[in-house]
Coordinates of C-alpha atoms and ligand atoms in Angstrom, one line a residue:
M1 CA 0.0 0.0 0.0
P2 CA 1.6 3.3 -1.1
E3 CA 2.1 6.2 1.3
Y4 CA 0.4 9.6 0.5
S5 CA 1.5 13.1 1.1
I6 CA -0.8 16.1 1.1
S7 CA 0.8 17.5 -2.0
Q8 CA 0.3 14.2 -3.8
I9 CA -3.4 14.2 -2.8
G10 CA -3.7 17.8 -3.8
T11 CA -2.2 17.1 -7.2
F12 CA -4.7 14.3 -7.8
E13 CA -7.6 16.7 -6.8
N14 CA -6.3 19.3 -9.2
C15 CA -5.5 17.0 -12.2
A16 CA -5.6 13.2 -12.3
L17 CA -3.3 13.1 -15.4
Q18 CA -0.6 15.2 -13.7
Y19 CA -0.9 12.9 -10.7
R20 CA -0.4 9.8 -13.0
L21 CA 2.6 11.4 -14.7
I22 CA 4.3 12.3 -11.5
Y23 CA 3.4 9.5 -9.1
V24 CA 2.5 6.5 -11.2
D25 CA 4.7 6.9 -14.3
R26 CA 7.3 8.7 -12.2
I27 CA 8.4 11.0 -15.1
K28 CA 10.8 13.5 -13.7
R29 CA 10.8 17.2 -14.7
Y30 CA 13.4 19.7 -13.6
E31 CA 11.4 22.8 -14.6
E32 CA 10.3 24.9 -11.6
G33 CA 9.0 28.3 -11.0
V34 CA 11.3 30.9 -9.5
E35 CA 8.8 31.3 -6.6
A36 CA 9.4 27.6 -5.7
F37 CA 13.1 28.0 -6.2
L38 CA 13.1 30.9 -3.8
G39 CA 11.0 29.0 -1.3
Q40 CA 13.5 26.1 -1.4
R41 CA 16.5 28.4 -0.7
F42 CA 14.6 30.1 2.2
H43 CA 13.9 26.7 3.7
E44 CA 17.5 25.6 3.4
A45 CA 18.7 28.8 5.1
M46 CA 16.2 28.2 8.0
E47 CA 17.3 24.6 8.3
W48 CA 21.0 25.7 8.5
L49 CA 20.2 28.5 11.0
Y50 CA 18.5 26.1 13.4
R51 CA 21.0 23.3 13.0
E52 CA 23.8 25.7 13.8
R53 CA 21.7 27.0 16.8
A54 CA 22.5 23.8 18.6
F55 CA 26.1 25.2 18.8
R56 CA 25.9 28.9 18.3
V57 CA 23.8 31.8 17.0
V58 CA 24.9 32.6 13.4
S59 CA 25.0 36.2 12.5
L60 CA 22.7 37.7 9.9
E61 CA 25.6 38.3 7.6
E62 CA 26.6 34.6 7.8
L63 CA 23.0 33.5 7.1
L64 CA 22.6 35.8 4.1
A65 CA 26.0 34.6 2.8
Y66 CA 24.7 31.0 3.1
Y67 CA 21.5 31.9 1.3
E68 CA 23.5 33.6 -1.5
K69 CA 25.8 30.6 -1.9
Q70 CA 22.9 28.2 -2.1
W71 CA 21.1 30.4 -4.6
A72 CA 24.2 30.6 -6.9
E73 CA 25.0 26.9 -6.6
K74 CA 21.5 25.6 -7.2
W75 CA 20.4 28.0 -9.9
H76 CA 19.7 26.2 -13.2
A77 CA 18.4 26.9 -16.7
E78 CA 15.0 25.2 -15.9
V79 CA 14.0 27.9 -13.4
K80 CA 11.1 29.9 -15.0
I81 CA 10.1 33.5 -14.3
S82 CA 6.6 33.8 -15.5
R83 CA 6.2 37.5 -14.8
E84 CA 7.7 39.5 -17.7
D85 CA 8.2 42.6 -15.6
R86 CA 10.4 40.8 -13.0
T87 CA 14.0 39.6 -13.1
V88 CA 16.1 37.0 -11.2
E89 CA 17.6 39.8 -9.2
D90 CA 14.1 40.9 -8.0
Y91 CA 13.5 37.4 -6.6
R92 CA 17.0 36.9 -5.1
L93 CA 16.6 40.2 -3.3
M94 CA 13.1 39.4 -2.1
G95 CA 14.5 36.2 -0.5
R96 CA 17.2 38.3 1.3
R97 CA 14.5 40.5 2.6
F98 CA 12.5 37.5 3.9
I99 CA 15.6 36.3 5.7
E100 CA 16.4 39.7 7.2
D101 CA 12.8 40.2 8.5
Y102 CA 12.7 36.6 9.9
Y103 CA 16.1 37.0 11.6
K104 CA 15.2 40.3 13.3
R105 CA 11.8 39.0 14.5
H106 CA 13.1 35.7 16.0
H107 CA 16.7 36.5 17.1
P108 CA 18.2 34.8 19.2
F109 CA 16.1 31.8 18.1
D110 CA 15.6 30.3 21.6
E111 CA 11.8 30.0 21.5
G112 CA 11.6 26.3 22.6
R113 CA 13.7 23.3 21.8
V114 CA 14.2 22.0 18.3
L115 CA 12.8 18.4 17.9
G116 CA 13.3 18.1 14.2
L117 CA 14.3 20.0 11.1
E118 CA 12.9 19.1 7.7
R119 CA 11.6 16.1 9.7
Y120 CA 10.3 13.3 7.5
I121 CA 7.3 11.5 9.1
R122 CA 5.4 8.4 8.0
F123 CA 2.3 7.3 9.9
P124 CA -0.9 5.3 9.5
L125 CA -4.2 7.2 9.3
D126 CA -6.3 4.5 10.9
E127 CA -5.7 1.6 13.3
S128 CA -5.7 -1.1 10.7
G129 CA -2.9 0.7 8.8
R130 CA -5.0 0.6 5.6
Y131 CA -4.3 4.3 4.9
K132 CA -0.7 5.5 5.1
C133 CA 0.5 9.1 5.0
K134 CA 3.9 10.9 4.9
G135 CA 5.2 14.4 5.1
I136 CA 8.1 16.7 5.9
I137 CA 7.7 19.1 8.8
D138 CA 9.8 22.2 8.3
R139 CA 10.5 22.5 12.0
L140 CA 9.1 20.6 14.9
M141 CA 9.5 22.3 18.3
L142 CA 8.9 21.6 21.9
A143 CA 7.6 24.8 23.5
S144 CA 8.4 25.7 27.1
D145 CA 4.8 24.8 28.2
G146 CA 5.2 21.3 26.9
A147 CA 3.2 21.7 23.7
F148 CA 4.5 20.4 20.4
E149 CA 4.7 23.0 17.6
V150 CA 4.6 22.4 13.9
H151 CA 6.3 25.3 12.1
D152 CA 5.8 25.9 8.4
Y153 CA 7.5 28.6 6.3
K154 CA 5.4 30.2 3.5
T155 CA 7.2 32.4 1.0
G156 CA 4.1 32.9 -1.2
A157 CA 2.7 36.3 -2.0
G158 CA -0.9 35.5 -0.9
L159 CA -2.0 36.2 2.6
P160 CA -4.2 33.3 3.8
E161 CA -7.3 34.0 5.9
Q162 CA -7.4 32.5 9.5
A163 CA -10.5 30.4 8.5
G164 CA -8.4 28.9 5.6
L165 CA -5.6 28.0 7.9
D166 CA -8.0 26.5 10.4
R167 CA -9.0 24.1 7.6
D168 CA -5.5 23.7 6.2
R169 CA -5.1 20.0 5.5
Q170 CA -1.3 19.9 5.4
L171 CA -0.5 21.0 8.9
G172 CA -3.7 19.3 10.2
L173 CA -2.3 16.0 8.8
Y174 CA 1.1 16.7 10.4
Q175 CA -0.6 17.1 13.7
I176 CA -2.2 13.6 13.3
G177 CA 1.3 12.3 12.4
V178 CA 2.9 14.0 15.4
Q179 CA 0.3 12.7 17.8
T180 CA 0.5 9.2 16.3
L181 CA 4.3 9.0 16.4
W182 CA 4.7 10.8 19.8
P183 CA 1.6 10.1 21.9
E184 CA 3.0 12.4 24.6
A185 CA 2.2 15.3 22.3
K186 CA -1.1 16.0 24.0
E187 CA -1.2 19.6 22.8
V188 CA -0.1 20.6 19.3
R189 CA 0.1 24.1 17.9
L190 CA 0.2 24.7 14.2
I191 CA 2.3 27.8 13.2
W192 CA 2.8 29.4 9.8
H193 CA 5.6 31.9 9.2
L194 CA 4.3 34.1 6.4
V195 CA 7.6 35.6 5.6
A196 CA 6.4 37.8 2.7
F197 CA 4.4 39.7 5.4
D198 CA 6.7 39.2 8.4
L199 CA 3.7 37.7 10.0
E200 CA 3.1 34.6 12.1
M201 CA -0.3 32.9 12.2
K202 CA -1.5 30.0 14.4
S203 CA -4.2 27.4 14.5
R204 CA -5.4 24.6 16.8
R205 CA -7.4 21.6 15.9
T206 CA -10.2 19.9 17.9
P207 CA -10.2 16.1 18.1
E208 CA -13.4 16.2 16.0
A209 CA -11.8 18.3 13.3
L210 CA -8.9 15.8 13.2
E211 CA -11.3 12.9 12.9
E212 CA -13.1 14.6 10.0
L213 CA -9.8 15.3 8.3
K214 CA -8.9 11.6 8.6
R215 CA -12.2 10.6 7.0
D216 CA -11.7 13.2 4.2
I217 CA -8.1 12.0 3.5
A218 CA -9.1 8.3 3.6
G219 CA -11.9 9.1 1.1
L220 CA -9.5 10.8 -1.2
I221 CA -7.0 7.9 -1.0
D222 CA -9.9 5.6 -1.9
R223 CA -10.6 7.8 -5.0
I224 CA -7.0 7.8 -6.0
E225 CA -6.8 4.0 -5.8
A226 CA -10.0 3.5 -7.7
E227 CA -8.9 5.9 -10.5
R228 CA -8.4 4.3 -13.9
E229 CA -8.9 7.1 -16.5
Y230 CA -6.5 9.8 -15.1
A231 CA -8.3 12.4 -17.2
P232 CA -6.6 15.8 -17.6
H233 CA -8.3 18.7 -15.8
E234 CA -7.6 22.2 -17.1
S235 CA -7.2 25.0 -14.5
G236 CA -5.2 28.1 -13.7
L237 CA -2.5 25.7 -12.3
C238 CA -1.7 24.4 -15.8
D239 CA 0.5 27.5 -16.2
W240 CA 2.8 25.9 -13.6
C241 CA 2.6 22.3 -15.0
A242 CA 5.8 20.9 -16.5
Y243 CA 4.0 18.2 -18.5
W244 CA 2.5 20.1 -21.4
D245 CA 4.4 17.9 -23.8
L246 CA 2.5 14.8 -22.5
C247 CA -0.9 16.4 -21.9
P248 CA -3.5 16.0 -24.6
L249 CA -5.0 19.4 -23.7
K250 CA -1.7 21.2 -24.1
K251 CA 0.8 19.3 -26.3
H252 CA -0.4 20.6 -29.7
L253 CA -0.4 24.2 -28.3
L254 CA 3.2 23.7 -27.2
K255 CA 4.2 22.3 -30.6
V256 CA 2.6 25.3 -32.4
E257 CA 4.4 27.7 -30.1
S258 CA 7.7 26.2 -31.1
I259 CA 7.0 26.8 -34.9
P260 CA 7.8 30.2 -36.4
K261 CA 4.5 32.1 -36.9
N262 CA 5.0 32.4 -40.7
L263 CA 4.9 28.5 -40.9
W264 CA 1.8 28.0 -38.7
K265 CA -0.6 27.7 -41.6
D266 CA 1.4 24.7 -43.0
E267 CA 1.0 22.7 -39.8
P268 CA -1.9 20.3 -40.3
G269 CA -3.6 20.9 -36.9
V270 CA -3.5 24.7 -37.4
A271 CA -5.0 24.3 -40.9
I272 CA -7.9 22.2 -39.5
V273 CA -8.6 24.7 -36.7
N274 CA -8.4 27.7 -39.0
A275 CA -10.8 26.0 -41.5
Y276 CA -13.2 25.1 -38.6
A277 CA -13.0 28.5 -37.1
E278 CA -13.8 30.2 -40.4
K279 CA -17.0 28.0 -40.9
W280 CA -18.0 28.3 -37.3
R281 CA -17.9 32.1 -37.4
K282 CA -19.9 32.1 -40.6
K283 CA -22.4 29.8 -39.0
R284 CA -22.6 32.0 -35.9
G285 CA -23.3 35.0 -38.2
L286 CA -26.1 33.1 -40.0
E287 CA -27.5 31.9 -36.7
T288 CA -27.7 35.5 -35.4
E289 CA -29.6 36.4 -38.6
V290 CA -31.9 33.3 -38.2
K291 CA -32.7 34.3 -34.6
A292 CA -33.7 37.8 -35.7
V293 CA -35.9 36.4 -38.5
E294 CA -37.4 33.9 -36.0
F295 CA -38.3 36.7 -33.7
E296 CA -40.0 38.6 -36.4
L297 CA -41.8 35.4 -37.5
G298 CA -43.0 34.9 -34.0
E299 CA -44.5 38.4 -33.9
I300 CA -46.3 37.8 -37.2
R301 CA -47.4 34.4 -36.0
E302 CA -49.0 36.0 -32.9
A303 CA -50.7 38.6 -35.2
A304 CA -52.0 35.7 -37.5
I305 CA -53.4 33.8 -34.5
A306 CA -55.2 37.0 -33.2
F307 CA -56.5 37.7 -36.7
A308 CA -57.8 34.1 -37.2
E309 CA -59.5 34.2 -33.8
K310 CA -61.1 37.6 -34.4
E311 CA -62.2 36.8 -37.9
G312 CA -63.2 33.2 -37.1
V313 CA -61.0 31.8 -40.0
Q314 CA -58.5 29.0 -40.2
V315 CA -56.9 30.1 -43.5
I316 CA -55.7 33.6 -44.2
G317 CA -55.0 34.5 -47.8
G318 CA -52.0 36.6 -49.0
T319 CA -50.7 37.9 -52.4
D320 CA -48.9 34.8 -53.4
A321 CA -49.3 32.5 -50.3
R322 CA -51.8 31.6 -47.6
L323 CA -51.5 30.9 -43.9
R324 CA -53.3 28.0 -42.2
V325 CA -53.9 28.6 -38.5
T326 CA -54.9 25.5 -36.6
G327 CA -55.6 25.4 -32.8
K328 CA -55.3 22.1 -30.9
E329 CA -55.6 21.3 -27.1
R330 CA -52.3 19.8 -25.8
I331 CA -51.6 18.2 -22.5
T332 CA -48.5 19.3 -20.6
A333 CA -47.1 17.3 -17.6
P334 CA -45.8 19.1 -14.5
A335 CA -42.1 19.7 -14.4
K336 CA -39.7 16.8 -13.6
G337 CA -38.8 16.7 -9.9
S338 CA -41.9 18.7 -8.8
E339 CA -44.3 17.4 -6.3
E340 CA -47.1 17.5 -8.8
R341 CA -45.0 15.3 -11.2
E342 CA -44.5 12.8 -8.4
A343 CA -48.2 12.7 -7.5
L344 CA -49.1 12.2 -11.2
E345 CA -46.6 9.3 -11.5
R346 CA -48.0 7.7 -8.4
E347 CA -51.5 8.0 -9.9
L348 CA -50.3 6.3 -13.1
R349 CA -48.7 3.5 -11.3
L350 CA -51.7 3.0 -9.1
A351 CA -53.9 2.9 -12.2
G352 CA -51.6 0.2 -13.6
V353 CA -50.9 2.2 -16.8
W354 CA -47.4 3.4 -16.0
D355 CA -45.7 1.1 -18.5
E356 CA -47.8 2.6 -21.3
V357 CA -46.4 6.1 -20.8
A358 CA -42.9 5.5 -19.3
T359 CA -39.9 5.3 -21.5
L360 CA -36.2 4.4 -20.9
D361 CA -34.0 7.5 -20.2
P362 CA -30.8 6.6 -22.0
S363 CA -28.7 9.4 -20.4
A364 CA -29.9 8.3 -16.9
L365 CA -28.9 4.7 -17.8
E366 CA -25.5 5.8 -19.1
K367 CA -24.9 7.7 -15.9
A368 CA -25.9 4.9 -13.6
V369 CA -23.7 2.4 -15.5
A370 CA -20.7 4.8 -15.6
E371 CA -21.0 5.4 -11.9
G372 CA -21.4 1.7 -11.2
R373 CA -24.4 2.6 -9.1
W374 CA -26.0 -0.8 -9.2
K375 CA -24.2 -3.6 -7.4
G376 CA -24.0 -7.3 -8.0
N377 CA -25.2 -9.0 -11.2
I378 CA -27.7 -6.2 -12.0
L379 CA -24.9 -4.2 -13.6
E380 CA -23.5 -7.3 -15.4
R381 CA -27.0 -8.2 -16.8
I382 CA -27.5 -4.7 -18.1
K383 CA -24.1 -4.5 -19.6
A384 CA -25.0 -7.4 -21.9
Y385 CA -27.5 -5.0 -23.7
V386 CA -25.4 -1.8 -23.8
R387 CA -22.4 -1.0 -26.0
A388 CA -19.6 1.4 -25.1
E389 CA -18.9 3.8 -27.9
R390 CA -16.6 6.8 -28.0
R391 CA -18.4 10.0 -28.7
Y392 CA -16.5 13.2 -29.5
T393 CA -17.4 16.8 -29.0
V394 CA -15.5 19.5 -30.9
T395 CA -15.6 22.9 -29.3
L396 CA -14.0 26.0 -30.6
T397 CA -12.4 28.5 -28.2
E398 CA -11.4 31.9 -29.6
N399 CA -7.9 33.0 -28.5
S400 CA -8.1 36.2 -26.4
Ligands
SF4_1 S1 -1.3 20.9 -18.3 FE1 -3.0 21.1 -16.9 S2 -4.4 19.5 -17.6 FE2 -2.5 19.0 -18.5 S3 -1.5 17.6 -17.1 FE3 -0.8 19.6 -16.5 S4 -2.2 20.3 -15.0 FE4 -3.2 18.5 -16.0

């Protein structure tokens, strides 16, 4: 049974395909955003600061020199800066500022005893050990009042709300891990160092909240293990995904981008889309025209009905055409899902005539089969009558 980290579970929730590429196929990518690179360097500086603290308090100058050294040594060509108005220097200096602020706020770094730095933890989520989790705690501390503290450094530019941190799964899960591995940790405090704001935020979890978190995580692990399709899911996070070349939603876009613009029209996919877009736009123009004509026709139709009723005629003569106006009573059933609809269906069943008016709803059947809603041999017996066929939808999106 594999072990799951919160980032692994989060990846699955965001995009099952990206999950498969990273955690099932284990395809490595070295591309990273400069924000993640900066975050790593800050974490390293903090780890070094607290490791050294067992022997001495390092000076701010030493700490900054350590950070600069790591930055220079670890910088690589695959670090991407997505903001065009920013440079590497901007980010390097930002990291320095984070370190200076943190240093001044926490010097001389004697708030409690260090229990672990970048501490790797593995623990079961339930008593049977069916669900296994893992994680790395930035800094695990023992406070002077005997509480365990889970410290997490955040270098991101977004300020989280307290309510969001009170629901944060990562540190909540770490608390479960800490209390599983060290049962003497009766009280655990969760602490975020939001270094972009020189701010510290805290949260505590009730036993009920931890139980709920365990259930949620176990449910997500079940979903991961039942997954077979690993479909891609497009979102704002795609901009930070390093797997565009393997993603069916992105790989052609990536290919087109790599071709000089003057050669685009010769690329077969581009030619198809351009031809499709041209016809689609023409169709849209015609549809707008048709809608306007339909509206006018509707108005004339109303006038024809009023005229026929007033004059007591069914046929109205024109210069070179005639209009036949026929009225017929029609029955309409109450809307699906309404109480009246349910009452009507009950009546029809009671009267024993339901089979005469009920028909199979193919989309409801498809949904029930796809979801595996019916258990046992019901599903098997139904599957003998239905065929799986691949249906395509082709949707045009205009580039902004
Ligand atoms: S580009 Fe987006 S949809 Fe494709 S694998 Fe990455 S995250 Fe998923």
